[in-house]
Amino acid sequence: MKKFAVEIKWSIVFVIIALLWMVAENISGLHGEFIEDHMVYTNLFMIPAVAVYVFALKDKKESYYGGYMTYKQGFISGLMIGVFVAILSPISQYITHTFIAPEYFDNVIAFVQEKYPAQAEQMIANFNMTSYMIQAAIGAVIMGAITAAIVAIFVKKNRPDNVIE
């Protein structure tokens, strides 16, 4: 596990930031009064999410690889962050929908029934704790892999050819 200490640390940071984001969304009314705008503004979470990956891969490069990291090492590190976030995602979804925004599912269901009555039944099946836990876990791995693939390009730093380890 020591091999993945940096990834575990940054996964926890990621989840804490995501929970704080949920608090901000709830306070701003995106889980209630302004729920129709939720899908637009929730995507802004990509900014802090990518920032966490940048800081995490830089941390891994400096603390574990001595300032040098190949693309593959960066990608694997980022992918592991996604895996650890996925493992933590059921807990974060539980915290979000039990303590931060317990009214979210009722509000989103009411919104869907009003705005999209023809598709409401099909859409409503997705608005529950189990579905969100599964979606969050799968999304963490997929988005983590995509983010890792991109961020690793910019964070990698190969050793010069003339350096002997």
PDB file of C-alpha atoms in Angstrom:
ATOM      1  CA  MET A   1       0.000   0.000   0.000  1.00  0.00           C
ATOM      2  CA  LYS A   2       2.942   2.323   0.552  1.00  0.00           C
ATOM      3  CA  LYS A   3       3.407   2.259  -3.235  1.00  0.00           C
ATOM      4  CA  PHE A   4       0.004   3.958  -3.558  1.00  0.00           C
ATOM      5  CA  ALA A   5       0.183   6.286  -0.518  1.00  0.00           C
ATOM      6  CA  VAL A   6       0.200   9.397  -2.710  1.00  0.00           C
ATOM      7  CA  GLU A   7      -2.805   8.155  -4.690  1.00  0.00           C
ATOM      8  CA  ILE A   8      -4.757   7.302  -1.543  1.00  0.00           C
ATOM      9  CA  LYS A   9      -4.000  10.717  -0.051  1.00  0.00           C
ATOM     10  CA  TRP A  10      -5.140  12.564  -3.178  1.00  0.00           C
ATOM     11  CA  SER A  11      -8.217  10.344  -3.525  1.00  0.00           C
ATOM     12  CA  ILE A  12      -9.278  11.431  -0.059  1.00  0.00           C
ATOM     13  CA  VAL A  13      -8.574  15.066  -0.985  1.00  0.00           C
ATOM     14  CA  PHE A  14     -10.648  14.598  -4.150  1.00  0.00           C
ATOM     15  CA  VAL A  15     -13.616  13.210  -2.200  1.00  0.00           C
ATOM     16  CA  ILE A  16     -13.434  16.009   0.383  1.00  0.00           C
ATOM     17  CA  ILE A  17     -13.405  18.629  -2.385  1.00  0.00           C
ATOM     18  CA  ALA A  18     -16.325  16.864  -4.093  1.00  0.00           C
ATOM     19  CA  LEU A  19     -18.297  16.921  -0.836  1.00  0.00           C
ATOM     20  CA  LEU A  20     -17.530  20.620  -0.372  1.00  0.00           C
ATOM     21  CA  TRP A  21     -18.711  21.165  -3.955  1.00  0.00           C
ATOM     22  CA  MET A  22     -21.976  19.414  -3.060  1.00  0.00           C
ATOM     23  CA  VAL A  23     -22.377  21.708  -0.056  1.00  0.00           C
ATOM     24  CA  ALA A  24     -21.840  24.730  -2.331  1.00  0.00           C
ATOM     25  CA  GLU A  25     -24.342  23.400  -4.887  1.00  0.00           C
ATOM     26  CA  ASN A  26     -26.905  22.810  -2.169  1.00  0.00           C
ATOM     27  CA  ILE A  27     -26.400  26.227  -0.555  1.00  0.00           C
ATOM     28  CA  SER A  28     -26.681  27.930  -3.952  1.00  0.00           C
ATOM     29  CA  GLY A  29     -30.025  26.222  -4.577  1.00  0.00           C
ATOM     30  CA  LEU A  30     -28.880  23.887  -7.350  1.00  0.00           C
ATOM     31  CA  HIS A  31     -30.385  20.939  -5.476  1.00  0.00           C
ATOM     32  CA  GLY A  32     -33.669  22.760  -4.916  1.00  0.00           C
ATOM     33  CA  GLU A  33     -34.930  26.102  -6.187  1.00  0.00           C
ATOM     34  CA  PHE A  34     -32.557  26.222  -9.177  1.00  0.00           C
ATOM     35  CA  ILE A  35     -32.442  22.503  -9.937  1.00  0.00           C
ATOM     36  CA  GLU A  36     -33.067  23.191 -13.629  1.00  0.00           C
ATOM     37  CA  ASP A  37     -29.582  24.743 -13.764  1.00  0.00           C
ATOM     38  CA  HIS A  38     -27.888  21.898 -11.909  1.00  0.00           C
ATOM     39  CA  MET A  39     -26.754  19.978 -14.996  1.00  0.00           C
ATOM     40  CA  VAL A  40     -24.949  23.055 -16.334  1.00  0.00           C
ATOM     41  CA  TYR A  41     -23.200  24.211 -13.188  1.00  0.00           C
ATOM     42  CA  THR A  42     -22.282  20.797 -11.808  1.00  0.00           C
ATOM     43  CA  ASN A  43     -19.978  20.364 -14.820  1.00  0.00           C
ATOM     44  CA  LEU A  44     -17.805  23.189 -13.479  1.00  0.00           C
ATOM     45  CA  PHE A  45     -16.544  20.637 -10.962  1.00  0.00           C
ATOM     46  CA  MET A  46     -14.187  19.545 -13.737  1.00  0.00           C
ATOM     47  CA  ILE A  47     -11.966  22.519 -12.845  1.00  0.00           C
ATOM     48  CA  PRO A  48     -11.136  21.471  -9.270  1.00  0.00           C
ATOM     49  CA  ALA A  49     -11.167  17.796 -10.307  1.00  0.00           C
ATOM     50  CA  VAL A  50      -8.461  18.344 -12.919  1.00  0.00           C
ATOM     51  CA  ALA A  51      -6.531  20.547 -10.487  1.00  0.00           C
ATOM     52  CA  VAL A  52      -6.479  17.704  -7.945  1.00  0.00           C
ATOM     53  CA  TYR A  53      -5.069  15.352 -10.586  1.00  0.00           C
ATOM     54  CA  VAL A  54      -2.379  17.885 -11.541  1.00  0.00           C
ATOM     55  CA  PHE A  55      -1.331  18.364  -7.911  1.00  0.00           C
ATOM     56  CA  ALA A  56      -1.468  14.619  -7.285  1.00  0.00           C
ATOM     57  CA  LEU A  57       0.693  13.678 -10.256  1.00  0.00           C
ATOM     58  CA  LYS A  58       3.187  16.435  -9.443  1.00  0.00           C
ATOM     59  CA  ASP A  59       3.296  15.153  -5.866  1.00  0.00           C
ATOM     60  CA  LYS A  60       3.891  11.591  -7.111  1.00  0.00           C
ATOM     61  CA  LYS A  61       6.600  12.772  -9.503  1.00  0.00           C
ATOM     62  CA  GLU A  62       8.467  14.669  -6.778  1.00  0.00           C
ATOM     63  CA  SER A  63       7.959  12.456  -3.741  1.00  0.00           C
ATOM     64  CA  TYR A  64       8.078   9.006  -5.312  1.00  0.00           C
ATOM     65  CA  TYR A  65       9.974   9.292  -8.593  1.00  0.00           C
ATOM     66  CA  GLY A  66      12.574  11.908  -7.620  1.00  0.00           C
ATOM     67  CA  GLY A  67      11.350  14.615  -9.994  1.00  0.00           C
ATOM     68  CA  TYR A  68      11.044  12.406 -13.072  1.00  0.00           C
ATOM     69  CA  MET A  69       7.978  10.497 -14.209  1.00  0.00           C
ATOM     70  CA  THR A  70       7.168   8.825 -17.498  1.00  0.00           C
ATOM     71  CA  TYR A  71       3.797   9.176 -19.152  1.00  0.00           C
ATOM     72  CA  LYS A  72       2.993   5.574 -18.222  1.00  0.00           C
ATOM     73  CA  GLN A  73       3.841   6.149 -14.556  1.00  0.00           C
ATOM     74  CA  GLY A  74       1.698   9.290 -14.517  1.00  0.00           C
ATOM     75  CA  PHE A  75      -1.198   7.565 -16.232  1.00  0.00           C
ATOM     76  CA  ILE A  76      -1.108   4.601 -13.845  1.00  0.00           C
ATOM     77  CA  SER A  77      -0.923   6.921 -10.843  1.00  0.00           C
ATOM     78  CA  GLY A  78      -3.905   8.925 -12.099  1.00  0.00           C
ATOM     79  CA  LEU A  79      -5.833   5.772 -12.911  1.00  0.00           C
ATOM     80  CA  MET A  80      -5.263   4.511  -9.366  1.00  0.00           C
ATOM     81  CA  ILE A  81      -6.623   7.789  -8.001  1.00  0.00           C
ATOM     82  CA  GLY A  82      -9.773   7.116 -10.022  1.00  0.00           C
ATOM     83  CA  VAL A  83      -9.972   3.576  -8.629  1.00  0.00           C
ATOM     84  CA  PHE A  84      -9.588   4.792  -5.036  1.00  0.00           C
ATOM     85  CA  VAL A  85     -12.168   7.553  -5.606  1.00  0.00           C
ATOM     86  CA  ALA A  86     -14.494   4.856  -6.988  1.00  0.00           C
ATOM     87  CA  ILE A  87     -13.990   2.812  -3.829  1.00  0.00           C
ATOM     88  CA  LEU A  88     -14.847   5.871  -1.717  1.00  0.00           C
ATOM     89  CA  SER A  89     -17.747   6.996  -3.909  1.00  0.00           C
ATOM     90  CA  PRO A  90     -20.534   5.009  -2.199  1.00  0.00           C
ATOM     91  CA  ILE A  91     -19.578   6.663   1.084  1.00  0.00           C
ATOM     92  CA  SER A  92     -19.476  10.132  -0.486  1.00  0.00           C
ATOM     93  CA  GLN A  93     -22.840   9.553  -2.187  1.00  0.00           C
ATOM     94  CA  TYR A  94     -24.321   8.435   1.107  1.00  0.00           C
ATOM     95  CA  ILE A  95     -22.982  11.540   2.866  1.00  0.00           C
ATOM     96  CA  THR A  96     -24.235  13.784   0.054  1.00  0.00           C
ATOM     97  CA  HIS A  97     -27.750  12.401  -0.126  1.00  0.00           C
ATOM     98  CA  THR A  98     -28.230  11.755   3.593  1.00  0.00           C
ATOM     99  CA  PHE A  99     -26.652  14.819   5.188  1.00  0.00           C
ATOM    100  CA  ILE A 100     -25.833  17.481   2.582  1.00  0.00           C
ATOM    101  CA  ALA A 101     -28.808  17.301   0.225  1.00  0.00           C
ATOM    102  CA  PRO A 102     -31.393  14.794   1.468  1.00  0.00           C
ATOM    103  CA  GLU A 103     -34.081  16.522  -0.623  1.00  0.00           C
ATOM    104  CA  TYR A 104     -32.168  16.212  -3.912  1.00  0.00           C
ATOM    105  CA  PHE A 105     -33.863  13.056  -5.246  1.00  0.00           C
ATOM    106  CA  ASP A 106     -37.365  14.353  -4.443  1.00  0.00           C
ATOM    107  CA  ASN A 107     -36.551  17.688  -6.095  1.00  0.00           C
ATOM    108  CA  VAL A 108     -35.023  16.234  -9.236  1.00  0.00           C
ATOM    109  CA  ILE A 109     -37.904  13.769  -9.622  1.00  0.00           C
ATOM    110  CA  ALA A 110     -40.442  16.600  -9.313  1.00  0.00           C
ATOM    111  CA  PHE A 111     -38.487  18.644 -11.874  1.00  0.00           C
ATOM    112  CA  VAL A 112     -38.340  15.752 -14.352  1.00  0.00           C
ATOM    113  CA  GLN A 113     -42.055  15.023 -13.946  1.00  0.00           C
ATOM    114  CA  GLU A 114     -42.864  18.659 -14.681  1.00  0.00           C
ATOM    115  CA  LYS A 115     -40.432  19.324 -17.545  1.00  0.00           C
ATOM    116  CA  TYR A 116     -40.203  15.925 -19.220  1.00  0.00           C
ATOM    117  CA  PRO A 117     -43.470  14.081 -18.505  1.00  0.00           C
ATOM    118  CA  ALA A 118     -43.112  11.751 -21.515  1.00  0.00           C
ATOM    119  CA  GLN A 119     -39.727  10.423 -20.337  1.00  0.00           C
ATOM    120  CA  ALA A 120     -40.287  10.885 -16.600  1.00  0.00           C
ATOM    121  CA  GLU A 121     -40.824   7.232 -15.719  1.00  0.00           C
ATOM    122  CA  GLN A 122     -37.659   6.124 -17.492  1.00  0.00           C
ATOM    123  CA  MET A 123     -35.578   8.997 -16.073  1.00  0.00           C
ATOM    124  CA  ILE A 124     -36.864   8.637 -12.513  1.00  0.00           C
ATOM    125  CA  ALA A 125     -35.469   5.108 -12.314  1.00  0.00           C
ATOM    126  CA  ASN A 126     -31.980   6.687 -12.218  1.00  0.00           C
ATOM    127  CA  PHE A 127     -32.670   9.080  -9.331  1.00  0.00           C
ATOM    128  CA  ASN A 128     -31.983   6.968  -6.250  1.00  0.00           C
ATOM    129  CA  MET A 129     -29.110   6.240  -3.930  1.00  0.00           C
ATOM    130  CA  THR A 130     -28.180   2.853  -5.419  1.00  0.00           C
ATOM    131  CA  SER A 131     -28.108   4.174  -8.961  1.00  0.00           C
ATOM    132  CA  TYR A 132     -26.028   7.196  -7.964  1.00  0.00           C
ATOM    133  CA  MET A 133     -23.554   5.035  -6.046  1.00  0.00           C
ATOM    134  CA  ILE A 134     -23.058   2.821  -9.098  1.00  0.00           C
ATOM    135  CA  GLN A 135     -22.859   5.767 -11.501  1.00  0.00           C
ATOM    136  CA  ALA A 136     -20.352   7.545  -9.247  1.00  0.00           C
ATOM    137  CA  ALA A 137     -18.087   4.501  -8.982  1.00  0.00           C
ATOM    138  CA  ILE A 138     -18.109   3.817 -12.719  1.00  0.00           C
ATOM    139  CA  GLY A 139     -17.746   7.511 -13.519  1.00  0.00           C
ATOM    140  CA  ALA A 140     -14.782   7.858 -11.159  1.00  0.00           C
ATOM    141  CA  VAL A 141     -12.852   5.156 -12.990  1.00  0.00           C
ATOM    142  CA  ILE A 142     -13.775   6.342 -16.498  1.00  0.00           C
ATOM    143  CA  MET A 143     -13.275  10.055 -15.852  1.00  0.00           C
ATOM    144  CA  GLY A 144     -10.194   9.290 -13.776  1.00  0.00           C
ATOM    145  CA  ALA A 145      -8.663   7.391 -16.701  1.00  0.00           C
ATOM    146  CA  ILE A 146      -9.463  10.188 -19.161  1.00  0.00           C
ATOM    147  CA  THR A 147      -8.165  12.875 -16.809  1.00  0.00           C
ATOM    148  CA  ALA A 148      -5.043  10.843 -16.030  1.00  0.00           C
ATOM    149  CA  ALA A 149      -4.371  10.290 -19.726  1.00  0.00           C
ATOM    150  CA  ILE A 150      -4.466  14.034 -20.395  1.00  0.00           C
ATOM    151  CA  VAL A 151      -2.784  15.340 -17.229  1.00  0.00           C
ATOM    152  CA  ALA A 152       0.071  12.799 -17.512  1.00  0.00           C
ATOM    153  CA  ILE A 153       1.043  14.378 -20.847  1.00  0.00           C
ATOM    154  CA  PHE A 154       1.728  17.693 -19.143  1.00  0.00           C
ATOM    155  CA  VAL A 155       3.213  16.437 -15.872  1.00  0.00           C
ATOM    156  CA  LYS A 156       5.620  13.818 -17.231  1.00  0.00           C
ATOM    157  CA  LYS A 157       9.307  14.541 -17.173  1.00  0.00           C
ATOM    158  CA  ASN A 158      11.643  11.903 -18.518  1.00  0.00           C
ATOM    159  CA  ARG A 159      15.157  11.458 -17.195  1.00  0.00           C
ATOM    160  CA  PRO A 160      17.877  12.803 -19.449  1.00  0.00           C
ATOM    161  CA  ASP A 161      19.605  10.043 -21.418  1.00  0.00           C
ATOM    162  CA  ASN A 162      22.966  10.693 -19.764  1.00  0.00           C
ATOM    163  CA  VAL A 163      21.707  10.221 -16.173  1.00  0.00           C
ATOM    164  CA  ILE A 164      22.677   6.933 -14.556  1.00  0.00           C
ATOM    165  CA  GLU A 165      20.491   5.656 -11.719  1.00  0.00           C
TER     166      GLU A 165
END
